[in-house]
Short mmCIF file of C-alpha atoms and ligand atoms in Angstrom, two decimals:
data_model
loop_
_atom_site.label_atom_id
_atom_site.label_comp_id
_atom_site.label_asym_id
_atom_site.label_seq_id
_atom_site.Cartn_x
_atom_site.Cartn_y
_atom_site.Cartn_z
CA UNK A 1 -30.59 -29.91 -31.44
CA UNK A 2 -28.27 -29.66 -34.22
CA UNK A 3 -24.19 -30.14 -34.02
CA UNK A 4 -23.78 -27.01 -35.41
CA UNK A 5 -26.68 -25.32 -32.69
CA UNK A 6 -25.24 -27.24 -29.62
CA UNK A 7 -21.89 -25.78 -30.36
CA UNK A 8 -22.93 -22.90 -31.46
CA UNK A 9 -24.95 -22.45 -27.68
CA UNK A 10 -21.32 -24.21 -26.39
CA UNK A 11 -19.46 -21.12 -28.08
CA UNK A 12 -21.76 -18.46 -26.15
CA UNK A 13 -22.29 -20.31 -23.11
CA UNK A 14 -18.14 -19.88 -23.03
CA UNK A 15 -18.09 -16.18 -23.98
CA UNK A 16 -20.72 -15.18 -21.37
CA UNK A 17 -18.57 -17.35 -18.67
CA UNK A 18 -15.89 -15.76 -19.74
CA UNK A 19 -17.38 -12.37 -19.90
CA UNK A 20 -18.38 -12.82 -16.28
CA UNK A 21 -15.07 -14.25 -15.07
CA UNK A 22 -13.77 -11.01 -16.62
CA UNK A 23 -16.39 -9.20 -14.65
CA UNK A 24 -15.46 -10.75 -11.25
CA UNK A 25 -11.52 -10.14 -11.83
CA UNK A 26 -12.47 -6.45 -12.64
CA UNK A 27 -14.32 -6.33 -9.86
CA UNK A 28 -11.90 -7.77 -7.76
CA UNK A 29 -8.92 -5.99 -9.05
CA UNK A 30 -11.44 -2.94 -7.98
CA UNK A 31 -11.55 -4.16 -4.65
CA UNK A 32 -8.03 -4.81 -3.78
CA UNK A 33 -7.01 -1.71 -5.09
CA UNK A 34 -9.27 0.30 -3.52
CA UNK A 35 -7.71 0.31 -0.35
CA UNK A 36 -3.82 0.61 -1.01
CA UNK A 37 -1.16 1.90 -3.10
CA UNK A 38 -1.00 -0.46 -5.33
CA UNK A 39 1.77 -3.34 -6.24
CA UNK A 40 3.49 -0.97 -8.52
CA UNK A 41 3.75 1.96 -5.76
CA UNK A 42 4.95 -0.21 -3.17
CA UNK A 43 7.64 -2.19 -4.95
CA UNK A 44 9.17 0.89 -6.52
CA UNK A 45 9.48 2.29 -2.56
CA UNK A 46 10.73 -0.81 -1.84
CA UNK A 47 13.38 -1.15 -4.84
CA UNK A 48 14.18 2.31 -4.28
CA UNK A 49 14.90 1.44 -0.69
CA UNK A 50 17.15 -1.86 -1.83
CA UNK A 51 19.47 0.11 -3.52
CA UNK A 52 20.95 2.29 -0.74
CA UNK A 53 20.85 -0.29 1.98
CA UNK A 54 23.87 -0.62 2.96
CA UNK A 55 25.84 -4.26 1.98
CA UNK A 56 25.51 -5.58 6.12
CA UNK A 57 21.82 -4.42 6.15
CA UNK A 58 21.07 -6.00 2.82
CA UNK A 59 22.26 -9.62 4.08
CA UNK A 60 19.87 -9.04 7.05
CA UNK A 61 17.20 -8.44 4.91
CA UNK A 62 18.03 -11.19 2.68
CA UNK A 63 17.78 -13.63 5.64
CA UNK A 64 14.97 -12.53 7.41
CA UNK A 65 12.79 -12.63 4.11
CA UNK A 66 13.58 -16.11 3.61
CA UNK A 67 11.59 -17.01 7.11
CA UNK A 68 8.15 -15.36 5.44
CA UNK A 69 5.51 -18.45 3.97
CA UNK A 70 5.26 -16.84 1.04
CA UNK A 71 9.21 -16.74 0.15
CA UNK A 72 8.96 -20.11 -2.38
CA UNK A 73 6.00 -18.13 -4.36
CA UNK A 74 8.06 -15.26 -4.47
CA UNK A 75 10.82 -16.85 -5.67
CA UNK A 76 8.49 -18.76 -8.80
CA UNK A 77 7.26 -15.61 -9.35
CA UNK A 78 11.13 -14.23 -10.08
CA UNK A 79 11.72 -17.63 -11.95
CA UNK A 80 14.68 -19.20 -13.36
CA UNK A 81 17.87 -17.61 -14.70
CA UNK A 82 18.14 -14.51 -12.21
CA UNK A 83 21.57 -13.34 -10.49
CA UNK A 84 21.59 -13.81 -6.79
CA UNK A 85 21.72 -10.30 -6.64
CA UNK A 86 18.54 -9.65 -9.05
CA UNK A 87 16.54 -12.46 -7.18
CA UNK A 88 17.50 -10.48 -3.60
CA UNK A 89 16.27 -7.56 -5.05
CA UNK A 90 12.80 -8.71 -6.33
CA UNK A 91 12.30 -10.47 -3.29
CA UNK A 92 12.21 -7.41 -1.58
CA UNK A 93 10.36 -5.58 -3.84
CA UNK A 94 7.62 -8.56 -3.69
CA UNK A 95 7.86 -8.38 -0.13
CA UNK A 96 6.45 -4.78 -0.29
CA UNK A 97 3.39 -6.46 -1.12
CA UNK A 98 2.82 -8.63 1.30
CA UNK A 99 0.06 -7.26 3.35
CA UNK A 100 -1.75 -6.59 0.75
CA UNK A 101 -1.79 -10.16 -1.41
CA UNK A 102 -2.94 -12.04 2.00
CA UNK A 103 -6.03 -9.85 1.10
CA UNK A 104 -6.63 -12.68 -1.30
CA UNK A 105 -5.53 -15.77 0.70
CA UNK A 106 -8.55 -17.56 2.50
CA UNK A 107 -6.47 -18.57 5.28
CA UNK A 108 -6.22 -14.66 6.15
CA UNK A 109 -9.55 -13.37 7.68
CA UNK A 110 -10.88 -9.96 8.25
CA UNK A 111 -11.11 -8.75 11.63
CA UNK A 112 -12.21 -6.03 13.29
CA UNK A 113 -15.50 -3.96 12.50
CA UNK A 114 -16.81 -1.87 9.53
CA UNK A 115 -15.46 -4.08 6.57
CA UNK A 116 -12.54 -5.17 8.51
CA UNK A 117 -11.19 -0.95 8.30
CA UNK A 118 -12.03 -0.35 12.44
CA UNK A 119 -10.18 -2.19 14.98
CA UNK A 120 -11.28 -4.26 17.74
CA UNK A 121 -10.12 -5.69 20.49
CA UNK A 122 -6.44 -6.57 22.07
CA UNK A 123 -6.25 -8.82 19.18
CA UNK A 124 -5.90 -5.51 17.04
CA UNK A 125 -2.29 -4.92 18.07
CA UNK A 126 -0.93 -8.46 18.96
CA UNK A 127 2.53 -8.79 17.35
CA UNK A 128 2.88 -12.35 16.89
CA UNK A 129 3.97 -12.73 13.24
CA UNK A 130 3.03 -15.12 10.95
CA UNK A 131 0.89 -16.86 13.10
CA UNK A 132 -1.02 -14.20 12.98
CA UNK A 133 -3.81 -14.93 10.46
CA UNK A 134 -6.12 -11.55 11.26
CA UNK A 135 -5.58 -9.01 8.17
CA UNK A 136 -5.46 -6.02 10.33
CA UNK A 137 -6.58 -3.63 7.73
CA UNK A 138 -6.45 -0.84 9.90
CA UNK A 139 -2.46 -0.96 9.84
CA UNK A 140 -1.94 0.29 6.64
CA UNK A 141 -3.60 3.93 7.47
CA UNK A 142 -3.51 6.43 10.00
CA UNK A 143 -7.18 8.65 9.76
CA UNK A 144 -6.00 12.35 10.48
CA UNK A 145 -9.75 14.00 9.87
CA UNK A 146 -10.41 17.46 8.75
CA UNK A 147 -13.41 19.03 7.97
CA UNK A 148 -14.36 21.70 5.28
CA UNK A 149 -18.21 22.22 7.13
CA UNK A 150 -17.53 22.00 10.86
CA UNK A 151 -18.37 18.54 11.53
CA UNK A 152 -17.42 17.19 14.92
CA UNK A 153 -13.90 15.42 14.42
CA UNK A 154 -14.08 11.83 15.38
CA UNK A 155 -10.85 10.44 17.95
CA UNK A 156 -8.16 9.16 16.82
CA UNK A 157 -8.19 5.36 16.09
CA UNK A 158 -5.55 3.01 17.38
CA UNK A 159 -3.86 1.27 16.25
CA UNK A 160 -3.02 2.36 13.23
CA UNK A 161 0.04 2.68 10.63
CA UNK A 162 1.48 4.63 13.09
CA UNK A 163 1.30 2.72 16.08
CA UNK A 164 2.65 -0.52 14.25
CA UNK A 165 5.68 1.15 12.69
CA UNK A 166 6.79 2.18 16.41
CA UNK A 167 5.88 -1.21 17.79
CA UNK A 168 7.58 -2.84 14.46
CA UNK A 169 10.55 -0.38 14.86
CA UNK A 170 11.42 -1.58 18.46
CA UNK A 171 11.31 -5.35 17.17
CA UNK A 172 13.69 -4.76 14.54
CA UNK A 173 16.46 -3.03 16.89
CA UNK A 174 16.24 -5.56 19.66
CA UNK A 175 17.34 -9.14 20.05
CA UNK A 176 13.53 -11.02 19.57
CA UNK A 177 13.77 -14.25 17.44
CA UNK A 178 14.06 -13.61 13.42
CA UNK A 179 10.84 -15.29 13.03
CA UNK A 180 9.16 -12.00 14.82
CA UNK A 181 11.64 -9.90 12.65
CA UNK A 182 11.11 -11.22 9.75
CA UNK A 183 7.11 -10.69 10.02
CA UNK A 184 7.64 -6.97 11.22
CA UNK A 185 10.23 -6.58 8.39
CA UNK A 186 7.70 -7.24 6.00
CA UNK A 187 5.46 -4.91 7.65
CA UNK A 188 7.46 -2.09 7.60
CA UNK A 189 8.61 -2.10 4.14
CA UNK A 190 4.76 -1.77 2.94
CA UNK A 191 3.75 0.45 5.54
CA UNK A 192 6.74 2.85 4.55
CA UNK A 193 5.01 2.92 1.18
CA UNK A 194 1.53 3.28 2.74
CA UNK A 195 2.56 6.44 4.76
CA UNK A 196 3.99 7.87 1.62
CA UNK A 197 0.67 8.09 -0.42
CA UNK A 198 -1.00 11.06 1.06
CA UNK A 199 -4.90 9.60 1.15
CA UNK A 200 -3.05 6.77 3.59
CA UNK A 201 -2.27 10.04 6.42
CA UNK A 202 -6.26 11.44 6.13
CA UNK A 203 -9.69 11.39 6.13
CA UNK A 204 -12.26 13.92 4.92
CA UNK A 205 -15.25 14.00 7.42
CA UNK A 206 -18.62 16.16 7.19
CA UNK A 207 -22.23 15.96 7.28
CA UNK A 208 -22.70 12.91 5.03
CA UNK A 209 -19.70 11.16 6.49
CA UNK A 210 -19.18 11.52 10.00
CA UNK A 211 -16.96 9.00 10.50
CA UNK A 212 -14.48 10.23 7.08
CA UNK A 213 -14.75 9.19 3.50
CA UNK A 214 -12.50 6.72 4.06
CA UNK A 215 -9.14 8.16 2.59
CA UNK A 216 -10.73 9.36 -0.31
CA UNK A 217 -12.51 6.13 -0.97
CA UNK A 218 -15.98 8.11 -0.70
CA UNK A 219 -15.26 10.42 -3.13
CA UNK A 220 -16.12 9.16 -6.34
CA UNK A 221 -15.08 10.09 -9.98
CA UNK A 222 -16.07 9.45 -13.52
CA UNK A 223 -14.10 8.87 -16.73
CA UNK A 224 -10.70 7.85 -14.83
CA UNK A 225 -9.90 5.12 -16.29
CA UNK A 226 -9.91 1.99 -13.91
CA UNK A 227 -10.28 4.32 -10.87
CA UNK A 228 -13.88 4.83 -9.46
CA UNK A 229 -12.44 7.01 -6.48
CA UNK A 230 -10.08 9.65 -5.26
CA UNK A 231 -8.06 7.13 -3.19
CA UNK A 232 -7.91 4.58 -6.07
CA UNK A 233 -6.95 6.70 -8.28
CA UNK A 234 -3.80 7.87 -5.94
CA UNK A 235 -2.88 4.09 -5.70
CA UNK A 236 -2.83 3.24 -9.00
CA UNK A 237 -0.84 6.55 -10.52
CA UNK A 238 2.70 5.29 -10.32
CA UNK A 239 1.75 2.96 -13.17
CA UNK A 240 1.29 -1.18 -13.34
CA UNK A 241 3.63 -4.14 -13.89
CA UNK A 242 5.65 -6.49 -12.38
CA UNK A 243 9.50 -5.93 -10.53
CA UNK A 244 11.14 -5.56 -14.24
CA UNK A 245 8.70 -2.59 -15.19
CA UNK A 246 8.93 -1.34 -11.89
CA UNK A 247 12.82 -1.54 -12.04
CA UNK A 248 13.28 0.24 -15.09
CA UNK A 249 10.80 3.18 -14.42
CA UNK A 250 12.68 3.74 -10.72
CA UNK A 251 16.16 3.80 -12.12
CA UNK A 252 15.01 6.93 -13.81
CA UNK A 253 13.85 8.76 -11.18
CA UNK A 254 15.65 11.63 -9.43
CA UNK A 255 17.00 11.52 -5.96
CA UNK A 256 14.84 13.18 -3.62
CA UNK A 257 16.86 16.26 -1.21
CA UNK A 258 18.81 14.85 1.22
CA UNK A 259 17.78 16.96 4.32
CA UNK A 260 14.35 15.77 3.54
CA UNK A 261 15.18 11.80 2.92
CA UNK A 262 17.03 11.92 6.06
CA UNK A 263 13.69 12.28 8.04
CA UNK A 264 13.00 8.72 9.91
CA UNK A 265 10.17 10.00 12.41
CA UNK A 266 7.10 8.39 10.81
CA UNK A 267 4.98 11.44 12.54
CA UNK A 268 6.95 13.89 10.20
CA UNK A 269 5.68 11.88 7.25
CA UNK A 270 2.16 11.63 7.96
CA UNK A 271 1.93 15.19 8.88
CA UNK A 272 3.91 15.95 5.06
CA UNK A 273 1.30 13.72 4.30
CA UNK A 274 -1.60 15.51 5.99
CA UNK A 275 -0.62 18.72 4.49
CA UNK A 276 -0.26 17.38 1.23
CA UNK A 277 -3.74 15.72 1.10
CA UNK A 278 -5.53 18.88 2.10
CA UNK A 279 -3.38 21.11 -0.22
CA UNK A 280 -2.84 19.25 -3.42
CA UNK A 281 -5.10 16.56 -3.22
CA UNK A 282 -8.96 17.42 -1.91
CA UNK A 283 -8.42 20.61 -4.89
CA UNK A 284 -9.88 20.92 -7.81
CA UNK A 285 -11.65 19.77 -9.91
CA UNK A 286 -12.34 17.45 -6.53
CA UNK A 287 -15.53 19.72 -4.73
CA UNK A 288 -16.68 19.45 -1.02
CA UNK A 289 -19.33 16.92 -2.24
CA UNK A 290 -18.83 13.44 -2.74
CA UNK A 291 -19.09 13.42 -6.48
CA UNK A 292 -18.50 12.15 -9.19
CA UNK A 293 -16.26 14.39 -10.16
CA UNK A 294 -14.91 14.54 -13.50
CA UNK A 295 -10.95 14.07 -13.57
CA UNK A 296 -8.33 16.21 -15.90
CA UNK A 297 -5.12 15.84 -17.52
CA UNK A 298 -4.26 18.68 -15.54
CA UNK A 299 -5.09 17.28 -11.83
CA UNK A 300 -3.53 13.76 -13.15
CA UNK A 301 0.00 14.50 -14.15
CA UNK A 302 0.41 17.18 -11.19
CA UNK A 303 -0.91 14.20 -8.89
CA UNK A 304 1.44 11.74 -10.59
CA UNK A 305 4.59 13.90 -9.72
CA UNK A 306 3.60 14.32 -6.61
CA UNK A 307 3.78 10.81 -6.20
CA UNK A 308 6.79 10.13 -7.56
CA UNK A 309 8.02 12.60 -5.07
CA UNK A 310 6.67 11.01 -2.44
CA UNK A 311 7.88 7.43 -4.06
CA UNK A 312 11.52 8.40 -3.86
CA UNK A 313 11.62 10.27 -0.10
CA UNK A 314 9.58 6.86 0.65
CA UNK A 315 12.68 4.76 -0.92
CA UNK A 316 15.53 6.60 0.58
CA UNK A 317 13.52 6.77 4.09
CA UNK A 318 13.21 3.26 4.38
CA UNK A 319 16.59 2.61 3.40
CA UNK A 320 17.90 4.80 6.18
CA UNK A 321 15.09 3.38 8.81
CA UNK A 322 16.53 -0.16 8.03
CA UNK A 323 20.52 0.79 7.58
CA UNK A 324 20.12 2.89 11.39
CA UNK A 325 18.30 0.23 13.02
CA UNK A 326 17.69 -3.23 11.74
CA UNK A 327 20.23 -5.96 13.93
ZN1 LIG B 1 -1.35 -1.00 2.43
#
């Protein structure tokens, strides 16, 4: 073979490794996101949250985060040349993420049945912190089902986001060692954000899926962009980007009505939540079926302020959760 062939064949062999590479990430970014509101969602809860905890509850925070195995990456990931203030900030905007980037660390296994989504065992609620290597998938939702064609509703599946944010709750007010706090902590702030996006508080079941469509998950869409689902395309509508995008798209956001951000009982947010999902969410030009659907400007932006509603009672509700009862 010639010099200019082999490198020529060197030059493809690279593109199509690349193009697959690109393939996997996609695929993977696909995954992760299918499941969650995305990095973006969370951290703008979370920075919304920051800003109105209170200066005691803020140096809490600070400590407590600094007891969580992933505080060094965080920190890299801020980088050099940050005010103290800025860096506390963006930790706790990173730490919003938490539970979800352990999807990606080996060390973290799934446990439980059906893809890691249905709990099993005593294991399923153990509060242990970071010890605790299971990824306990089924803490970041709470399955309310309703049904559009009379299917038998399934029970109610524990534990869920639900019955972690009460058991997390307690930890935080009492006297157990920071280690347990700070694990709980981290919890709560993503969970907060979880509860907020309305496919986290439901699930659609009927004939085809007895058991739910998964949050949405099930339902599947064409020409959305990056989003191949109903649920995905909830996580990812806030928008993309790192703490500094996410920072200077919050700061313009309204507050959200007192009266309403006031409300710490987690129940009143997944029934909001319920309500919303079955209102303004399962509507059209989203059918009965399972799809694909085709999505519209229209359904978009109204879902996006929706949101960004949600985003900003989401802030101000963890803010007041942490400033009432974090010691
Ligand atoms: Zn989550």
């Amino acid at each position: 073979m010639s010099a200019a062939k082999a490198s020529n064949l060197r030059r493809k062999l690279t593109k199509s490794a690349l193009a697959l590479l690109m393939v996997a990430a996609n695929q993977l970014s696909i995954s992760l996101s299918a499941f969650c509101w995305n990095d973006f969602g969370h951290m703008t809860v979370a920075y919304l949250a920051y800003k109105k905890l209170n200066p005691h509850t803020r140096e809490r925070v600070d400590q407590l985060l600094k007891l969580c195995p992933s505080y060094q990456d965080w920190l890299a990931q801020i980088g050099p040349g940050v005010s103290d203030a800025e860096r506390n900030t963006q930790v706790f905007m990173l730490a919003s993420t938490w539970p979800d980037t352990i999807k990606g660390d080996q060390r973290y296994k799934s446990d439980g049945s059906q893809h890691g989504f249905r709990p099993e065992g005593p294991g399923a609620s153990q509060n242990i912190g970071y010890s605790d290597f299971q990824l306990h998938k089924y803490w970041h939702f709470v399955d309310q089902p309703f049904t559009y064609d009379h299917s038998r509703l399934p029970q109610d599946i524990q534990p869920n986001a639900l019955t972690q944010m009460a058991a997390f709750r307690s930890v935080l007010a009492s006297d157990s060692p920071d280690e347990l706090k700070s694990f709980d902590l981290v919890w709560v702030i993503h969970i907060v954000g979880d509860l907020h996006q309305p496919l986290h508080c439901v699930t659609r079941v009927s004939r085809t899926h007895p058991d739910g469509d998964s949050g949405g998950n099930d339902v599947k869409l064409s020409d959305a962009g990056d989003s191949h689902n109903l649920h995905g395309l909830w996580d990812w509508i806030l928008g993309k980007g790192g703490p500094r995008d996410v920072i200077a798209y919050a700061d313009k956001l309204p507050e959200p009505p007192a009266k309403l951000a006031a409300k710490t009982d987690a129940t009143v947010w997944t029934d909001e939540g319920f309500k919303l999902a079955t209102k303004k969410v399962y509507v059209g030009p989203i059918k009965k079926s399972d799809g694909p659907f085709v999505m519209t400007d229209s359904y978009v932006q109204k879902a996006r302020a929706l949101a960004e509603q949600r985003a900003e009672l989401g802030g101000a509700r963890l803010a007041a959760l942490l400033n009432n009862e974090l010691k």
